[in-house]
mmCIF file of C-alpha atoms in Angstrom:
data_model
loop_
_atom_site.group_PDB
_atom_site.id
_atom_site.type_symbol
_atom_site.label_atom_id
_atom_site.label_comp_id
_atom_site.label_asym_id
_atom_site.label_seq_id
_atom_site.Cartn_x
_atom_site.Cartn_y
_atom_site.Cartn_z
ATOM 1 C CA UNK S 1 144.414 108.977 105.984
ATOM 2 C CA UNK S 2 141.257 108.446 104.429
ATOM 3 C CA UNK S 3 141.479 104.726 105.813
ATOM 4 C CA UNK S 4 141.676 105.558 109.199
ATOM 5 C CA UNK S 5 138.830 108.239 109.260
ATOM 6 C CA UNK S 6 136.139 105.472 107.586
ATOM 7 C CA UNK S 7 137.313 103.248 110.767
ATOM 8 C CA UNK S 8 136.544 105.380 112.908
ATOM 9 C CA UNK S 9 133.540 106.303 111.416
ATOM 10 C CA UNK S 10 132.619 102.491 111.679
ATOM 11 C CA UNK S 11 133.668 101.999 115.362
ATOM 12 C CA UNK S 12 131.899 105.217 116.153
ATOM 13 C CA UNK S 13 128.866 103.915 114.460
ATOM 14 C CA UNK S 14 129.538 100.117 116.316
ATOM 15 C CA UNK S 15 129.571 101.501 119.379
ATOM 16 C CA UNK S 16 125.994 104.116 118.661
ATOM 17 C CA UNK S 17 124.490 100.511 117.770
ATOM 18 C CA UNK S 18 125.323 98.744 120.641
ATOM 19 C CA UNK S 19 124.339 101.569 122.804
ATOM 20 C CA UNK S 20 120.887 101.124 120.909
ATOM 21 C CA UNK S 21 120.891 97.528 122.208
ATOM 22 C CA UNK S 22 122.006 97.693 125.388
ATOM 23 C CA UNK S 23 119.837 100.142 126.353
ATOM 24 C CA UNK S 24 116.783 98.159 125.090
ATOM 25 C CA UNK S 25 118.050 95.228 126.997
ATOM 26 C CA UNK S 26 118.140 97.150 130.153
ATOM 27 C CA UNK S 27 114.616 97.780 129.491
ATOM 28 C CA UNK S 28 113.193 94.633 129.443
ATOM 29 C CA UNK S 29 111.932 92.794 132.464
ATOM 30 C CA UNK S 30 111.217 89.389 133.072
ATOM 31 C CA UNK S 31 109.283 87.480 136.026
ATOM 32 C CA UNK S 32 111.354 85.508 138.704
ATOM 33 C CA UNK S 33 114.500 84.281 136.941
ATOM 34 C CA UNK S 34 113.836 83.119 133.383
ATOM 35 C CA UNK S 35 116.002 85.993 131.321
ATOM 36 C CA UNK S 36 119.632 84.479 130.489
ATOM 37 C CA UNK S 37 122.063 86.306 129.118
ATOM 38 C CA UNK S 38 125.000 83.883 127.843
ATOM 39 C CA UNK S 39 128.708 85.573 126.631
ATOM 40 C CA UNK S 40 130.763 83.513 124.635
ATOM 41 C CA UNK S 41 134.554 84.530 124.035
ATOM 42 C CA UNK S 42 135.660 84.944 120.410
ATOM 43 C CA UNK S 43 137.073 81.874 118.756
ATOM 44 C CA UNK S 44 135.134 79.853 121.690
ATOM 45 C CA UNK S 45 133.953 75.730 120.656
ATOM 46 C CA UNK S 46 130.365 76.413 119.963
ATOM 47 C CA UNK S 47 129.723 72.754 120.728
ATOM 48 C CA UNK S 48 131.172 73.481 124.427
ATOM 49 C CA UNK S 49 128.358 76.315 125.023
ATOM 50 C CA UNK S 50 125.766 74.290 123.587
ATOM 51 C CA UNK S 51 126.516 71.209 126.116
ATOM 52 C CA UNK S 52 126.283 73.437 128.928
ATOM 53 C CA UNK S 53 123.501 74.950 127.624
ATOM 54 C CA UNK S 54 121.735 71.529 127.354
ATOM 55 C CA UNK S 55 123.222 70.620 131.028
ATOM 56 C CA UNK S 56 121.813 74.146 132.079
ATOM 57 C CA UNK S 57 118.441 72.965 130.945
ATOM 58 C CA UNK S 58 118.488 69.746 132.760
ATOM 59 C CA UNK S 59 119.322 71.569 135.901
ATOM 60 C CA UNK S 60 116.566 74.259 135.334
ATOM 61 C CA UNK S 61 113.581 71.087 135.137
ATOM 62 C CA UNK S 62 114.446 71.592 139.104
ATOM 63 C CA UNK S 63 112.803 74.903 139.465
ATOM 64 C CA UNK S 64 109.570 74.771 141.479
ATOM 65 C CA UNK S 65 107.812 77.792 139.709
ATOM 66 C CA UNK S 66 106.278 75.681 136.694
ATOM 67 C CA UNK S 67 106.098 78.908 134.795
ATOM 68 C CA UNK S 68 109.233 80.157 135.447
ATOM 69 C CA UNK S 69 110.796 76.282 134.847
ATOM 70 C CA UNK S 70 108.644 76.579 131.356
ATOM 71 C CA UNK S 71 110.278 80.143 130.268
ATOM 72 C CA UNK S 72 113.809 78.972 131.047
ATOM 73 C CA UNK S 73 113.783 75.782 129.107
ATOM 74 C CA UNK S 74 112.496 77.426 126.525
ATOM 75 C CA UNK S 75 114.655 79.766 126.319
ATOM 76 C CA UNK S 76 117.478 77.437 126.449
ATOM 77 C CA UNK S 77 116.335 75.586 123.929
ATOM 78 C CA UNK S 78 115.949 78.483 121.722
ATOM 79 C CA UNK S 79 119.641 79.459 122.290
ATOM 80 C CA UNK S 80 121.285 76.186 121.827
ATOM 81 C CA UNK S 81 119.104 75.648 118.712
ATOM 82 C CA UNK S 82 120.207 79.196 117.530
ATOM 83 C CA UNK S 83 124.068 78.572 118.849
ATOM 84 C CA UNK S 84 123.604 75.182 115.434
ATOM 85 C CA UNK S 85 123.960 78.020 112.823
ATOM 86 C CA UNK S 86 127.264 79.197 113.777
ATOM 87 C CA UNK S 87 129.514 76.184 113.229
ATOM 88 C CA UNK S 88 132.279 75.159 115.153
ATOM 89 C CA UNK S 89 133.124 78.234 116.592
ATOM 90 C CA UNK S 90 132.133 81.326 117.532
ATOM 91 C CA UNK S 91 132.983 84.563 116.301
ATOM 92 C CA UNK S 92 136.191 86.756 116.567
ATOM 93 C CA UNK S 93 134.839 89.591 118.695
ATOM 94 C CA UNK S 94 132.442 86.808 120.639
ATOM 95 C CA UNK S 95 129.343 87.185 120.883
ATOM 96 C CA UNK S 96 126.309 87.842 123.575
ATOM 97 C CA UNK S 97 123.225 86.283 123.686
ATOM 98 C CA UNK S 98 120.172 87.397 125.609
ATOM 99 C CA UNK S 99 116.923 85.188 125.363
ATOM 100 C CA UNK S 100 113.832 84.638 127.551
ATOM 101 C CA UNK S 101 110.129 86.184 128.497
ATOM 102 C CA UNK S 102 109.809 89.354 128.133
ATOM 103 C CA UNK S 103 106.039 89.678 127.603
ATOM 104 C CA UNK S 104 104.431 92.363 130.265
ATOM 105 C CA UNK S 105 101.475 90.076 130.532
ATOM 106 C CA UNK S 106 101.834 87.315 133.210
ATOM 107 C CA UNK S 107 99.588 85.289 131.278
ATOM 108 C CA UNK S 108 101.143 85.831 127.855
ATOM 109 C CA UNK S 109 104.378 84.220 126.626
ATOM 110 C CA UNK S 110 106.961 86.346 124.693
ATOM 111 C CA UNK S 111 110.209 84.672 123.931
ATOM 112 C CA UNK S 112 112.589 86.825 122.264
ATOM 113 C CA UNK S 113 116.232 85.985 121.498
ATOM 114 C CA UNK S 114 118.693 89.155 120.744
ATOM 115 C CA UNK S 115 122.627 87.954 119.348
ATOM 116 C CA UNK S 116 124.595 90.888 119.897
ATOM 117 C CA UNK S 117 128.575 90.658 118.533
ATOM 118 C CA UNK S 118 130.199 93.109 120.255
ATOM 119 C CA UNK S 119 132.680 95.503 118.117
ATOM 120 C CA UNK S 120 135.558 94.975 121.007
ATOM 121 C CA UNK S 121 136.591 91.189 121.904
ATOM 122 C CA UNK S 122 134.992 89.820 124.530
ATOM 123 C CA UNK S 123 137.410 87.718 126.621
ATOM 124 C CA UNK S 124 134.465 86.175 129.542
ATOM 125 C CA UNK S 125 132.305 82.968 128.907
ATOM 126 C CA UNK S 126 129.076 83.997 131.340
ATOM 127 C CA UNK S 127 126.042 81.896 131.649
ATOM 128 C CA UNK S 128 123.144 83.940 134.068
ATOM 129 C CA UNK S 129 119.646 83.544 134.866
ATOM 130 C CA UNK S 130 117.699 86.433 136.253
ATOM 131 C CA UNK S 131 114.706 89.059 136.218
ATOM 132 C CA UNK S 132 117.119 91.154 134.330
ATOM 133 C CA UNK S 133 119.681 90.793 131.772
ATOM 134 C CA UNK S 134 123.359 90.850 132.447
ATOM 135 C CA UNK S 135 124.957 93.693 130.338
ATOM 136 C CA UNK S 136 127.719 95.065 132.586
ATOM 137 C CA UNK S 137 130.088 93.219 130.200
ATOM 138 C CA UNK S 138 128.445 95.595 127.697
ATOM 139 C CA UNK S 139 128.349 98.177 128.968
ATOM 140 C CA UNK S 140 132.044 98.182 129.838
ATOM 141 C CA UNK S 141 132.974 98.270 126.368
ATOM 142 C CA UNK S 142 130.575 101.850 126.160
ATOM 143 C CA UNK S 143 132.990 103.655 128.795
ATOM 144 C CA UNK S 144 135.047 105.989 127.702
ATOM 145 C CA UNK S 145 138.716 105.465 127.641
#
C-alpha cells in the first residue's frame, strides 16, 4: 500500500511542476512569430526532429522581418543543437520543447530554451511558430479526469 501512496505522491507532485511551467510559458510573449514550441512523441528518432528542424530553418531564411528571421534561426539552432544530447531517441513520456525571444525589450535579444518531459506520454509530433507558445497539448494533460 505504501507503494502506491509514494506514486501518487510523485504524480501529484509531476503534475504541481508542470503546472509551474506551463503557466510560465503562457506568460511569455514574443514579437511576430519567432517562439516555437516543438512536441516530440516518446520513443520518437531524435535524428528525424533534428532534420526537420534544420529544414524548418532553411524555410524560415524566407521571412521578410530580418529580426524576426534572426530570432527563429536562432532558436532553431539552439533546439537542434540541444535535441544532440539526447541520443537516438527521445524519451518515454516525450518530451516538449519551447525556445525563442522572449526579451520585453525590442532591442534586446533573450533566447531561452525550456525542455519540459511531460509525466503522461505524449502521443503528437508538433512543430509551431508563433507570438505565443503552444501548450494546449499541456495543458490537456492538467484536466481533470
Amino acid at each position: 500500500m505504501a507503494v502506491k501512496k509514494d506514486e501518487n505522491a510523485d504524480r501529484t507532485k509531476a503534475l504541481y511542476l508542470l503546472k509551474k511551467q506551463v503557466h510560465h510559458l503562457k506568460n511569455l510573449k514574443g514579437s511576430g512569430t519567432a517562439l516555437i514550441s516543438v512536441y516530440i512523441a516518446g520513443g520518437a528518432a531524435m535524428h528525424e526532429t533534428s532534420n526537420k528542424l534544420k529544414e524548418e530553418a532553411g524555410q524560415a531564411s524566407n521571412i521578410k522581418s530580418k529580426g524576426t528571421r534572426k530570432n527563429v534561426t536562432d532558436a532553431l539552432e539552439r533546439i537542434v543543437h540541444h535535441l544532440k544530447s539526447y541520443g537516438h531517441s527521445a524519451p518515454e513520456s516525450g518530451m516538449a520543447i519551447f525556445c525563442g525571444n522572449v526579451s520585453d525589450n525590442p532591442a534586446k535579444t533573450d533566447i531561452e530554451l525550456f525542455a519540459i518531459f511531460p509525466p503522461q506520454p505524449l502521443a503528437v509530433q508538433i512543430y509551431r511558430c508563433d507570438s505565443r507558445f503552444f501548450l494546449e497539448p499541456l495543458e490537456a494533460m492538467l484536466d481533470v479526469k
